[in-house]
């Protein structure tokens, strides 16, 4: 093996002894989304020094495919799994738990068991950072358009948003807090509702960069200049954020690193090694400042 240049870690050696040498990557949304793809890249990077193989599976699978997956489990074809957007209600998570197969959840959708491992971003800090940045520009009427309200990342980002406002002595207006899924269409619809308020905000913190596309569309249709009459800050730092017009200021979410860390934790579990914590949060670095925010008080009228 050494002559062939293989660098096998302890987990990989353990997997070879009566195990399949395979882990599953289970995602609760489209595999063609940038969000899922970046986490997947992190999983792949963590597996490169090993001989462990990865199998992709979507948790939106048909019943027939779910049965095929269960069959793989019963045949010992899965040594562990990285799950994205799962909670304790997940059929896949329940099945893994029942069979005693190790798993790690990335960005959990809801509640997990006390011993279930998860990796996520510091969403509270990210929400606070985004809101503080808008406050530093002089904004006082700041909207928040977030993801699904029962998602922990949404709850944490909203909590960070509220904390930043309260710390700055800015009243929290419930009418300015809206929820949608993480896609552009619903964000567009919610943004149109925000723009219909008697007193519009001068800035908005948006829960994902994809939602920002819907926000852009609503502002464009209403003839509201960005950033001249409305500041926008997103969350994710997607590659297209610098290519939209105008470019998007956004909070970086370390998706690749989340996938990498989750996989390394999983390999430790499979190898029977201890882990230091069951809840891992990776820092959201300072916002990627581009050109999409203006200083309040220097407002332009809608074009």
Coordinates of C-alpha atoms in Angstrom, one line a residue:
X1 CA 0.0 0.0 0.0
X2 CA 2.8 2.4 0.9
X3 CA 4.4 1.9 -2.5
X4 CA 1.1 2.9 -4.2
X5 CA 1.1 6.1 -2.3
X6 CA -2.0 5.6 -0.2
X7 CA -2.3 7.7 3.0
X8 CA -4.8 5.8 5.0
X9 CA -6.0 7.2 8.3
X10 CA -7.1 5.1 11.3
X11 CA -10.8 5.4 10.3
X12 CA -10.1 4.0 6.8
X13 CA -8.1 1.1 8.2
X14 CA -10.9 0.3 10.6
X15 CA -13.4 0.4 7.7
X16 CA -11.5 -2.2 5.8
X17 CA -11.9 -4.8 8.6
X18 CA -15.2 -6.4 7.9
X19 CA -16.9 -3.1 6.8
X20 CA -18.1 -1.8 3.5
X21 CA -15.7 1.2 3.2
X22 CA -18.7 3.3 2.2
X23 CA -20.5 6.3 3.7
X24 CA -23.7 7.9 2.5
X25 CA -24.2 11.6 1.8
X26 CA -27.9 12.2 2.3
X27 CA -29.4 15.6 1.4
X28 CA -32.9 16.9 2.0
X29 CA -32.9 19.1 -1.1
X30 CA -31.9 19.2 -4.7
X31 CA -28.3 18.0 -5.2
X32 CA -27.9 20.6 -7.9
X33 CA -28.1 23.5 -5.4
X34 CA -24.9 25.4 -4.6
X35 CA -25.7 24.9 -0.9
X36 CA -25.6 21.1 -1.2
X37 CA -22.8 21.1 -3.7
X38 CA -20.4 23.1 -1.4
X39 CA -21.1 20.7 1.5
X40 CA -20.6 17.8 -0.8
X41 CA -17.2 19.2 -1.9
X42 CA -16.2 19.4 1.8
X43 CA -17.1 15.7 2.3
X44 CA -15.1 14.8 -0.8
X45 CA -12.0 16.7 0.4
X46 CA -12.1 15.0 3.8
X47 CA -12.3 11.6 2.1
X48 CA -9.4 12.2 -0.3
X49 CA -6.6 10.9 2.1
X50 CA -8.7 7.7 2.8
X51 CA -10.0 4.8 0.8
X52 CA -13.5 5.5 2.0
X53 CA -16.1 5.8 -0.8
X54 CA -19.1 8.1 -0.8
X55 CA -22.6 7.2 -2.1
X56 CA -25.0 10.1 -2.9
X57 CA -28.7 9.8 -1.9
X58 CA -31.6 12.3 -1.9
X59 CA -34.0 12.1 1.0
X60 CA -36.7 13.1 -1.4
X61 CA -36.4 9.6 -2.9
X62 CA -39.3 7.5 -4.0
X63 CA -40.6 4.7 -1.8
X64 CA -38.9 2.2 -4.0
X65 CA -35.5 3.9 -3.5
X66 CA -36.1 4.1 0.2
X67 CA -36.6 0.4 0.3
X68 CA -33.4 -0.1 -1.8
X69 CA -31.5 2.1 0.7
X70 CA -32.8 0.1 3.7
X71 CA -31.7 -3.1 1.9
X72 CA -28.2 -1.6 1.6
X73 CA -28.2 -1.0 5.3
X74 CA -29.3 -4.5 6.1
X75 CA -26.5 -5.9 3.9
X76 CA -23.9 -3.8 5.8
X77 CA -23.2 -1.6 2.8
X78 CA -23.2 1.6 4.8
X79 CA -20.7 2.3 7.6
X80 CA -21.9 5.8 8.4
X81 CA -23.7 8.9 6.9
X82 CA -23.5 12.6 6.6
X83 CA -27.0 14.1 6.5
X84 CA -28.0 17.6 5.4
X85 CA -31.1 19.3 6.7
X86 CA -32.3 16.4 8.8
X87 CA -33.9 16.2 12.3
X88 CA -35.0 13.4 14.6
X89 CA -38.2 12.9 12.5
X90 CA -36.2 12.0 9.4
X91 CA -36.9 8.5 8.2
X92 CA -33.2 8.2 7.3
X93 CA -31.9 9.4 10.7
X94 CA -34.3 7.1 12.5
X95 CA -33.3 4.1 10.5
X96 CA -29.6 4.8 11.1
X97 CA -30.2 5.2 14.8
X98 CA -32.1 2.0 15.0
X99 CA -29.3 0.1 13.4
X100 CA -26.6 1.8 15.4
X101 CA -24.9 3.2 12.3
X102 CA -22.9 6.4 13.0
X103 CA -24.0 9.7 11.4
X104 CA -23.4 13.4 11.6
X105 CA -26.0 16.0 10.6
X106 CA -25.0 19.2 8.8
X107 CA -27.2 22.3 9.4
X108 CA -29.9 20.4 11.2
X109 CA -33.5 21.3 10.3
X110 CA -35.0 20.7 13.7
X111 CA -34.4 19.0 17.0
X112 CA -31.9 16.2 17.3
X113 CA -31.3 13.7 20.0
X114 CA -28.9 14.7 22.9
X115 CA -26.2 12.4 21.6
X116 CA -26.6 13.1 17.9
X117 CA -23.7 15.0 16.3
X118 CA -24.2 18.1 14.2
X119 CA -22.2 20.7 12.4
X120 CA -23.5 24.2 11.6
X121 CA -22.6 27.8 11.2
X122 CA -22.7 30.4 14.0
X123 CA -26.0 31.7 12.7
X124 CA -26.7 33.9 15.7
X125 CA -23.4 35.7 15.3
X126 CA -24.0 36.0 11.5
X127 CA -27.4 37.6 12.0
X128 CA -25.9 40.0 14.6
X129 CA -23.0 40.9 12.3
X130 CA -25.3 41.6 9.3
X131 CA -27.6 43.8 11.4
X132 CA -24.8 45.7 13.1
X133 CA -23.3 46.5 9.7
X134 CA -26.6 48.1 8.6
X135 CA -26.9 49.9 11.9
X136 CA -23.4 51.3 11.5
X137 CA -24.5 52.9 8.2
X138 CA -27.2 54.8 10.1
X139 CA -30.2 52.6 9.3
X140 CA -32.9 52.3 11.9
X141 CA -35.8 50.8 10.0
X142 CA -34.3 47.4 9.0
X143 CA -36.3 44.5 7.7
X144 CA -35.4 40.8 8.0
X145 CA -36.5 38.3 5.4
X146 CA -35.5 34.9 6.6
X147 CA -36.0 31.2 5.7
X148 CA -38.5 28.8 7.2
X149 CA -39.5 29.9 10.7
X150 CA -39.1 26.4 12.3
X151 CA -35.5 26.0 11.0
X152 CA -32.9 26.5 13.7
X153 CA -30.7 28.6 11.5
X154 CA -33.6 31.0 10.9
X155 CA -34.3 31.2 14.6
X156 CA -30.7 31.9 15.4
X157 CA -30.3 34.6 12.7
X158 CA -33.5 36.3 13.8
X159 CA -32.3 36.2 17.4
X160 CA -29.0 37.8 16.3
X161 CA -30.9 40.4 14.3
X162 CA -33.1 41.3 17.3
X163 CA -30.1 41.4 19.7
X164 CA -28.3 43.9 17.5
X165 CA -31.3 46.1 17.2
X166 CA -32.0 46.1 20.9
X167 CA -28.3 46.7 21.7
X168 CA -28.4 49.7 19.5
X169 CA -31.7 51.0 21.0
X170 CA -33.6 50.4 17.8
X171 CA -37.2 49.2 18.3
X172 CA -38.0 45.8 16.8
X173 CA -41.0 46.1 14.5
X174 CA -42.7 42.7 14.0
X175 CA -44.1 43.9 10.7
X176 CA -40.6 44.0 9.3
X177 CA -39.9 40.4 10.0
X178 CA -40.9 38.0 7.2
X179 CA -40.4 34.3 6.5
X180 CA -40.2 32.3 3.3
X181 CA -38.4 29.2 2.0
X182 CA -34.8 29.7 0.9
X183 CA -35.7 30.3 -2.8
X184 CA -36.2 33.4 -4.9
X185 CA -39.9 33.1 -5.7
X186 CA -41.3 33.2 -2.2
X187 CA -38.7 35.8 -1.2
X188 CA -40.0 38.0 -4.1
X189 CA -43.6 37.6 -2.8
X190 CA -42.7 38.5 0.8
X191 CA -40.6 41.4 -0.3
X192 CA -43.6 42.8 -2.2
X193 CA -45.5 42.6 1.0
X194 CA -42.7 44.5 2.8
X195 CA -42.7 47.2 0.1
X196 CA -46.5 47.6 0.6
X197 CA -46.1 48.7 4.2
X198 CA -47.1 52.3 5.0
X199 CA -43.5 53.0 6.0
X200 CA -40.9 51.0 4.1
X201 CA -37.6 50.0 5.5
X202 CA -34.4 51.6 4.3
X203 CA -32.4 48.3 4.6
X204 CA -33.0 44.6 4.7
X205 CA -31.2 41.6 6.0
X206 CA -32.0 38.5 3.8
X207 CA -31.5 35.0 5.0
X208 CA -29.9 33.6 1.9
X209 CA -28.3 34.9 -1.2
X210 CA -30.8 33.0 -3.4
X211 CA -33.6 34.8 -1.6
X212 CA -31.8 38.1 -2.5
X213 CA -32.5 37.4 -6.2
X214 CA -36.2 37.6 -5.4
X215 CA -35.7 40.7 -3.3
X216 CA -33.8 42.3 -6.3
X217 CA -36.7 41.5 -8.6
X218 CA -39.3 43.0 -6.3
X219 CA -37.2 46.2 -5.9
X220 CA -36.6 46.5 -9.6
X221 CA -40.3 46.1 -10.4
X222 CA -41.1 48.8 -7.8
X223 CA -38.5 51.1 -9.3
X224 CA -36.5 51.2 -6.0
X225 CA -32.9 51.9 -6.5
X226 CA -30.3 49.5 -5.0
X227 CA -28.3 50.7 -3.1
X228 CA -29.6 54.2 -3.7
X229 CA -32.9 53.8 -1.8
X230 CA -32.5 50.4 -0.2
X231 CA -29.5 48.6 1.3
X232 CA -29.5 44.8 1.1
X233 CA -27.2 42.3 2.8
X234 CA -27.4 38.5 2.2
X235 CA -26.2 35.3 3.9
X236 CA -24.1 32.6 2.2
X237 CA -21.6 34.3 0.0
X238 CA -22.6 32.4 -3.1
X239 CA -20.2 32.7 -6.2
X240 CA -22.8 34.7 -8.1
X241 CA -23.0 37.4 -5.3
X242 CA -20.3 39.4 -6.9
X243 CA -21.7 39.0 -10.4
X244 CA -25.3 40.2 -9.9
X245 CA -25.9 43.9 -10.5
X246 CA -25.2 45.6 -8.2
X247 CA -22.9 43.2 -6.4
X248 CA -24.2 41.8 -3.1
X249 CA -22.7 42.4 0.3
X250 CA -23.2 39.1 2.2
X251 CA -22.3 37.1 5.3
X252 CA -20.0 34.1 4.4
X253 CA -21.4 30.7 5.5
X254 CA -18.6 28.1 5.6
X255 CA -20.5 25.4 3.8
X256 CA -17.4 23.6 2.4
X257 CA -15.8 23.5 5.9
X258 CA -19.0 22.3 7.4
X259 CA -19.0 19.3 5.1
X260 CA -15.3 18.7 5.8
X261 CA -15.6 18.8 9.6
X262 CA -18.7 16.7 9.6
X263 CA -17.0 14.0 7.6
X264 CA -13.9 14.0 9.8
X265 CA -16.2 13.6 12.8
X266 CA -18.0 10.7 11.2
X267 CA -14.7 8.9 10.4
X268 CA -13.8 9.3 14.1
X269 CA -17.1 7.8 15.1
X270 CA -16.7 4.9 12.7
X271 CA -13.2 4.3 14.1
X272 CA -14.5 4.2 17.6
X273 CA -12.6 7.4 18.6
X274 CA -14.1 9.9 21.1
X275 CA -15.3 13.4 19.9
X276 CA -15.1 16.5 22.0
X277 CA -18.5 17.9 21.4
X278 CA -21.8 16.8 19.8
X279 CA -22.7 20.3 18.6
X280 CA -20.1 22.0 16.4
X281 CA -20.6 25.6 15.2
X282 CA -18.2 27.1 12.7
X283 CA -17.6 30.8 12.7
X284 CA -19.3 33.1 10.1
X285 CA -16.5 35.5 9.1
X286 CA -17.1 39.2 8.7
X287 CA -19.3 40.2 5.8
X288 CA -18.0 40.3 2.2
X289 CA -18.5 44.0 1.6
X290 CA -19.3 44.9 -2.0
X291 CA -21.5 47.8 -3.1
X292 CA -25.0 47.0 -2.1
X293 CA -25.3 49.1 1.0
X294 CA -25.5 52.9 1.4
X295 CA -25.2 55.3 4.3
X296 CA -28.6 56.2 5.7
X297 CA -29.4 59.9 5.4
X298 CA -28.1 60.0 1.8
X299 CA -31.1 58.4 0.3
X300 CA -32.2 58.7 -3.3
X301 CA -35.8 58.7 -4.3
X302 CA -37.1 55.6 -6.1
X303 CA -36.2 55.7 -9.8

